[in-house]
Short mmCIF file of C-alpha atoms in Angstrom, two decimals:
data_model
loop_
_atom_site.label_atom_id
_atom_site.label_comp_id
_atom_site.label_asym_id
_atom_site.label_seq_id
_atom_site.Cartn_x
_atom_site.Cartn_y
_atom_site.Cartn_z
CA UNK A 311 -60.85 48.61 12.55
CA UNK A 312 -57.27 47.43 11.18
CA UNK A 313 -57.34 45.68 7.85
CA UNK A 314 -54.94 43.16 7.50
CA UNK A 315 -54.06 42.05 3.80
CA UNK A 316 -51.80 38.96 3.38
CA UNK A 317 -50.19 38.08 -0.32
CA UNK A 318 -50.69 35.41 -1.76
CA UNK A 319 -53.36 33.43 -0.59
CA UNK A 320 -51.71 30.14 -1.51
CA UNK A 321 -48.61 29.21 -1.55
CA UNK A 322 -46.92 25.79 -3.22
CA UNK A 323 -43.52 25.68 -2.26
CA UNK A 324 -40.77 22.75 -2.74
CA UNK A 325 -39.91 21.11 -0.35
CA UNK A 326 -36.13 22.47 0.69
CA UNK A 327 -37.43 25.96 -1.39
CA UNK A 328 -37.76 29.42 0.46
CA UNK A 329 -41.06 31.07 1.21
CA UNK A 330 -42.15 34.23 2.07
CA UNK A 331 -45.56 35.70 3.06
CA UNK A 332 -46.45 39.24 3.36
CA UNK A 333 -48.81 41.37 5.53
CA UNK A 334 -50.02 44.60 5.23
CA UNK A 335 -51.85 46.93 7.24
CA UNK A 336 -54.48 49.53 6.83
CA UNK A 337 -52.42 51.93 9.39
CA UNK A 338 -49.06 51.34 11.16
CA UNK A 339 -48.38 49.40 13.91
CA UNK A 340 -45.43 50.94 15.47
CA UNK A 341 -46.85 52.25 18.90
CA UNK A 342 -44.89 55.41 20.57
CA UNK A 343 -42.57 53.26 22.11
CA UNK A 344 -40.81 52.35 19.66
CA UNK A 345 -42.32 48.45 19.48
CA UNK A 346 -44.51 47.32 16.66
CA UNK A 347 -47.46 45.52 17.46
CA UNK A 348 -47.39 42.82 15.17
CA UNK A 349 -47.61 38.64 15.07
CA UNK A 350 -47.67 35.43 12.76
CA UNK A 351 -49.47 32.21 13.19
CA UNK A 352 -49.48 28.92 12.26
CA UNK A 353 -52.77 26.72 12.16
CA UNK A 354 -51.47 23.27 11.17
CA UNK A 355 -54.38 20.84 9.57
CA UNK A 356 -56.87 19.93 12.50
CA UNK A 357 -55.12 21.92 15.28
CA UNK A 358 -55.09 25.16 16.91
CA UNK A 359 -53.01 28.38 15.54
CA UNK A 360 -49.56 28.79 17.42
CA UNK A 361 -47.08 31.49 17.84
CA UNK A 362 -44.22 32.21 15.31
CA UNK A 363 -43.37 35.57 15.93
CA UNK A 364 -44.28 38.53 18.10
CA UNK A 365 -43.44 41.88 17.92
CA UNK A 366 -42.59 42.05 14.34
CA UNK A 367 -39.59 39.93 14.40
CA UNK A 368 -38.90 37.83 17.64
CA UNK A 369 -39.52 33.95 17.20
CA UNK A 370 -41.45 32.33 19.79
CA UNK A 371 -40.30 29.75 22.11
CA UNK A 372 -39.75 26.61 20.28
CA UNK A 373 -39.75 28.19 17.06
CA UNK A 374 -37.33 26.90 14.41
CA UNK A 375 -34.62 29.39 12.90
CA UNK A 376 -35.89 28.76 9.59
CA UNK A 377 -38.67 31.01 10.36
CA UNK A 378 -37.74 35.04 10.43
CA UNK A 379 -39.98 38.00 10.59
CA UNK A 380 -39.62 41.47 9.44
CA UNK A 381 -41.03 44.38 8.56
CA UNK A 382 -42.39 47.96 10.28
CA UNK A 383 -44.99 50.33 9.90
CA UNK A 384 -47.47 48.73 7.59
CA UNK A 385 -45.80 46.02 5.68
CA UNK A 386 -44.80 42.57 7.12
CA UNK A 387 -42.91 39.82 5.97
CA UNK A 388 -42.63 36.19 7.04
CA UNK A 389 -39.75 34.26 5.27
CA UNK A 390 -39.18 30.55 5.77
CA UNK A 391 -35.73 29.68 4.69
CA UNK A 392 -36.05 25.97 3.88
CA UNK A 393 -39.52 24.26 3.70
CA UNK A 394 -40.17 21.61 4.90
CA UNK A 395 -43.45 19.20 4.63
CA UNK A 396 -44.38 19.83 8.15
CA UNK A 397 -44.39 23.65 7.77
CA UNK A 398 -47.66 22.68 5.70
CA UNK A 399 -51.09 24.84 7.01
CA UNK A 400 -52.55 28.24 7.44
CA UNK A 401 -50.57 31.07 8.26
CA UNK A 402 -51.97 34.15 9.37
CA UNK A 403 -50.75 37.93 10.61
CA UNK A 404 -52.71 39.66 13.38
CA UNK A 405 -52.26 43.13 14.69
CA UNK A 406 -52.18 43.47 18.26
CA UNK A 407 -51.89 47.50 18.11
CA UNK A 408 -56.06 48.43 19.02
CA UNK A 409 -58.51 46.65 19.88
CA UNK A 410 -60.39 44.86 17.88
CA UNK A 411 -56.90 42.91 17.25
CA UNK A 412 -57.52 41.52 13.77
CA UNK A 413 -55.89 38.78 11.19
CA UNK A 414 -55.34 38.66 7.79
CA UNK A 415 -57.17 36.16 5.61
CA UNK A 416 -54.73 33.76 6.08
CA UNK A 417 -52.02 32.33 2.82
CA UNK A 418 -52.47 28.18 2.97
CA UNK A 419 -48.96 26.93 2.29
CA UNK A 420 -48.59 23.07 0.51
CA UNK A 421 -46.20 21.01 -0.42
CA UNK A 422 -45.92 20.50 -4.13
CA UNK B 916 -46.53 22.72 30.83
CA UNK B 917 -48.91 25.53 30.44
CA UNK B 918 -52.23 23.93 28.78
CA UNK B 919 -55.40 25.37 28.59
CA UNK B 920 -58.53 22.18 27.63
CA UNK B 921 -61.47 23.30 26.59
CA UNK B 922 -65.17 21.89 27.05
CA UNK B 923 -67.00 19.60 24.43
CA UNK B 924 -68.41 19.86 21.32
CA UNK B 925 -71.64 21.86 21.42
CA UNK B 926 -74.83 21.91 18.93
CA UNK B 927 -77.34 24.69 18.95
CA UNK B 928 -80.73 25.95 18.14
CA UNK B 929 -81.26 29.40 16.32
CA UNK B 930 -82.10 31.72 19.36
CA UNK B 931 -79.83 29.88 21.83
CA UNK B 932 -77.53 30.29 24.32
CA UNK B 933 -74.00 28.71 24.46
CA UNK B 934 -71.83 28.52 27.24
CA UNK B 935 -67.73 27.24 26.61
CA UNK B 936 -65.10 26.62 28.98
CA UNK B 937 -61.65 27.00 28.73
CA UNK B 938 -59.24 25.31 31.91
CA UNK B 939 -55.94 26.31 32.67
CA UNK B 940 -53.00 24.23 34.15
CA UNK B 941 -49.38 24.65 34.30
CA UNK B 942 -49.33 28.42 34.60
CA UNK B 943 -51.04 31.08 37.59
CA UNK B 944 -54.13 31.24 36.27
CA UNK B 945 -54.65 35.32 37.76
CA UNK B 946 -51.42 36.57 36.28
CA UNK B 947 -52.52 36.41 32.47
CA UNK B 948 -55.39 38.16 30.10
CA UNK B 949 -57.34 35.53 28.26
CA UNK B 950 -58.66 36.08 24.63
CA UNK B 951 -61.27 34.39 22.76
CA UNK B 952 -61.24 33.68 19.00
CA UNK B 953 -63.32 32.31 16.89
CA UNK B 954 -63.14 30.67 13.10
CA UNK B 955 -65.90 29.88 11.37
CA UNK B 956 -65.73 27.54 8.23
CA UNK B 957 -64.59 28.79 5.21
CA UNK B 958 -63.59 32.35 7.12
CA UNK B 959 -60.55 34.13 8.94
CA UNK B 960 -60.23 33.76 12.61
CA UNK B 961 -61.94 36.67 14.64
CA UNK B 962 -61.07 38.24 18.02
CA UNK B 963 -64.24 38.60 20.03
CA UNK B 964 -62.82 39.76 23.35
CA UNK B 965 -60.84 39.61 26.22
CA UNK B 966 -60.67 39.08 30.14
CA UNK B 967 -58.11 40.26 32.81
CA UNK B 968 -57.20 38.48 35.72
CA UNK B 969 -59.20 39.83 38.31
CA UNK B 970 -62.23 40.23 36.36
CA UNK B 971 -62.29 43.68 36.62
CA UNK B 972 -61.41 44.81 32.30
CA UNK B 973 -63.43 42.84 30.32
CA UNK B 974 -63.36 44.01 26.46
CA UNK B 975 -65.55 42.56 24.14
CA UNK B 976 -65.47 43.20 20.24
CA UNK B 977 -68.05 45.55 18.99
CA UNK B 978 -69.55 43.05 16.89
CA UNK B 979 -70.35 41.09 20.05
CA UNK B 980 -71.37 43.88 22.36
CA UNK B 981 -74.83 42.54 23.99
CA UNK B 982 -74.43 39.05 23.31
CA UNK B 983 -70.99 37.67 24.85
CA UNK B 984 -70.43 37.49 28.33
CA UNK B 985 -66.78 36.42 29.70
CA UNK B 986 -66.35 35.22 32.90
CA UNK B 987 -63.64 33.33 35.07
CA UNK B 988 -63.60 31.35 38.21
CA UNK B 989 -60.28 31.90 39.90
CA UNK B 990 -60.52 28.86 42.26
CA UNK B 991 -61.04 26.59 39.84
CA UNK B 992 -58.63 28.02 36.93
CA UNK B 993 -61.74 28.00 34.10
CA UNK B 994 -62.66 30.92 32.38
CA UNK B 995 -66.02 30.87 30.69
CA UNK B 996 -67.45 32.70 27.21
CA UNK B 997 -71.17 32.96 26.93
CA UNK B 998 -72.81 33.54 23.86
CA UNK B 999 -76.69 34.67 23.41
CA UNK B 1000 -79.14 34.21 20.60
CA UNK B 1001 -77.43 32.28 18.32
CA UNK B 1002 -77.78 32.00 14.74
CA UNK B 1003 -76.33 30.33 11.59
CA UNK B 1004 -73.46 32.55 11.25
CA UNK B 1005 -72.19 31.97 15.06
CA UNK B 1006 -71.31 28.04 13.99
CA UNK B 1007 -67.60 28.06 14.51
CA UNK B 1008 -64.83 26.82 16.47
CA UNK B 1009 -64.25 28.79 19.54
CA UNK B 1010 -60.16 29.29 20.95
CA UNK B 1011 -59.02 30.69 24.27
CA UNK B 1012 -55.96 31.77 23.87
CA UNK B 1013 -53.22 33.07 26.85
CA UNK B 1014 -52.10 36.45 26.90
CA UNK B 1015 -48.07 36.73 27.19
CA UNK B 1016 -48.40 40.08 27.13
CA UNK B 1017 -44.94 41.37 26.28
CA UNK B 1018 -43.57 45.02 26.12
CA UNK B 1019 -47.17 46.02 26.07
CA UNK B 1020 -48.22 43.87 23.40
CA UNK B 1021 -50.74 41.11 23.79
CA UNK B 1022 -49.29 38.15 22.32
CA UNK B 1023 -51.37 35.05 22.34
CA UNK B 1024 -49.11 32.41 23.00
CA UNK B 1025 -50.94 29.41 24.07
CA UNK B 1026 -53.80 28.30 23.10
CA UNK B 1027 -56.60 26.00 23.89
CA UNK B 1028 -57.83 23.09 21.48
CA UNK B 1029 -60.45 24.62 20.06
CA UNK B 1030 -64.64 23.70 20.68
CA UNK B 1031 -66.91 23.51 17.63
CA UNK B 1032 -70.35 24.74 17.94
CA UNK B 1033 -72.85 24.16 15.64
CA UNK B 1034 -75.77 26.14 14.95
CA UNK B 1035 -78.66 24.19 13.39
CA UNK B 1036 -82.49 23.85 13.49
#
C-alpha cells in the first residue's frame, strides 16, 4: 500500500497568517499520462471531509483562491494564503493512484 | 444539488452484522462510482471499497475482503455497504462519497453525512 506522511500534525496559525501543509508519499503518483493522482481534504468540526484540490493542483468547485496546491512525484504541498477562522479542521492528503487509495494522518489546523 | 443522505445511527453487538445506506439526489445515480470511507475515533479515515454503476466492478479493500458487501439499487438511487462480524475496532463513522472521476482519477467530490456505528456488548 501507499503511505501517506503529512507534516506537521498541528498547525496554529494567525488569523490573516499563511499556512502550508505538506504530503509525502511512499512512491510517486504521477501515472503515465502525465496526471498525478493526488487530493486534499477538509473535515471541518462535526462534518464530513470535502474537496480542495484534485489532481495535484486544481481547486474544486467552490473552493476559495486562498487555497493552492502543488507538488509532483512524491511530495505535496497545500498553502493557504490568508487564514481565516473558518479554515479551522482536519486536513488530509489521499492518493488516488492504486487501489487501496489511502490518506495521510491528517494536520488539525486552529486558530491561535 | 447533488446530495447523497445517509441512514441512521446504528449500535452493534460483537459478531454482528451492519447494513448502511447511502441515497443519492440531484445527480444520475448510474453515471458515477461510489466509495466508502470510514473514520474511526482517534484514527485517519480509511478507504474500504468501491462500486460502479452497473454493479458489475465492485473493489473492496483487502482489509475488508470477506466481510463487506456493496450493493446498489438503481431504481431507487441507494447504494448499500454491508458489514459482517463486527467487533470493537469496526466502531466508526461510515462516508459514501461520489466519484467525479476526472482524467482517470477518482476524485471524491461529494460526500454523504456520515453514519456512526457503534460496536458494544
Amino acid at each position: 500500500d501507499i503511505v501517506m506522511t503529512q507534516s506537521p500534525l498541528s498547525l496554529p496559525v494567525t488569523p490573516g497568517e499563511p499556512a502550508s501543509i505538506s504530503c509525502r508519499s511512499s512512491q510517486s503518483l504521477l501515472r503515465g499520462n502525465g496526471y498525478t493522482y493526488f487530493n486534499w481534504f477538509l473535515q471541518k468540526p462535526g462534518q464530513s471531509p470535502q474537496l480542495l484540490i484534485y489532481l495535484g493542483s486544481n481547486r474544486a468547485s467552490g473552493v476559495s483562491d486562498r487555497f493552492s496546491g502543488s507538488g509532483s512525484g512524491t511530495e505535496f504541498t497545500l498553502k493557504i494564503s490568508r487564514v481565516e477562522a473558518a479554515d479551522v479542521g482536519v486536513y488530509y492528503c489521499m492518493q488516488a493512484l492504486q487501489r487501496p487509495y489511502t490518506f495521510g494522518q491528517g494536520t488539525k489546523l486552529e486558530i491561535k | 444539488q447533488a446530495q447523497l443522505v445517509q441512514s441512521g445511527t446504528e449500535v452493534k453487538k460483537p459478531g454482528a452484522s451492519v447494513k448502511v445506506s447511502c441515497k443519492a439526489s440531484g445527480y444520475t445515480f448510474s453515471a458515477h462510482y461510489l466509495h466508502w470511507v470510514r473514520h474511526a475515533p482517534g484514527q485517519g479515515l480509511e478507504w474500504m471499497g468501491h462500486i460502479n454503476g452497473n454493479s458489475d466492478d465492485i473493489r473492496y479493500a483487502q482489509k475488508f475482503q470477506g466481510r463487506v458487501t456493496m450493493t446498489r439499487d438503481t431504481s431507487i438511487s441507494t447504494a448499500y455497504m454491508e458489514l459482517s462480524r463486527l467487533t470493537s475496532d469496526d466502531t466508526a463513522v461510515y462516508y459514501c462519497a461520489r466519484d467525479l472521476y476526472i482524467k482517470g482519477e477518482n476524485v471524491f467530490d461529494i460526500w454523504g453525512q456520515g453514519t456512526e456505528v457503534t460496536v458494544s456488548s
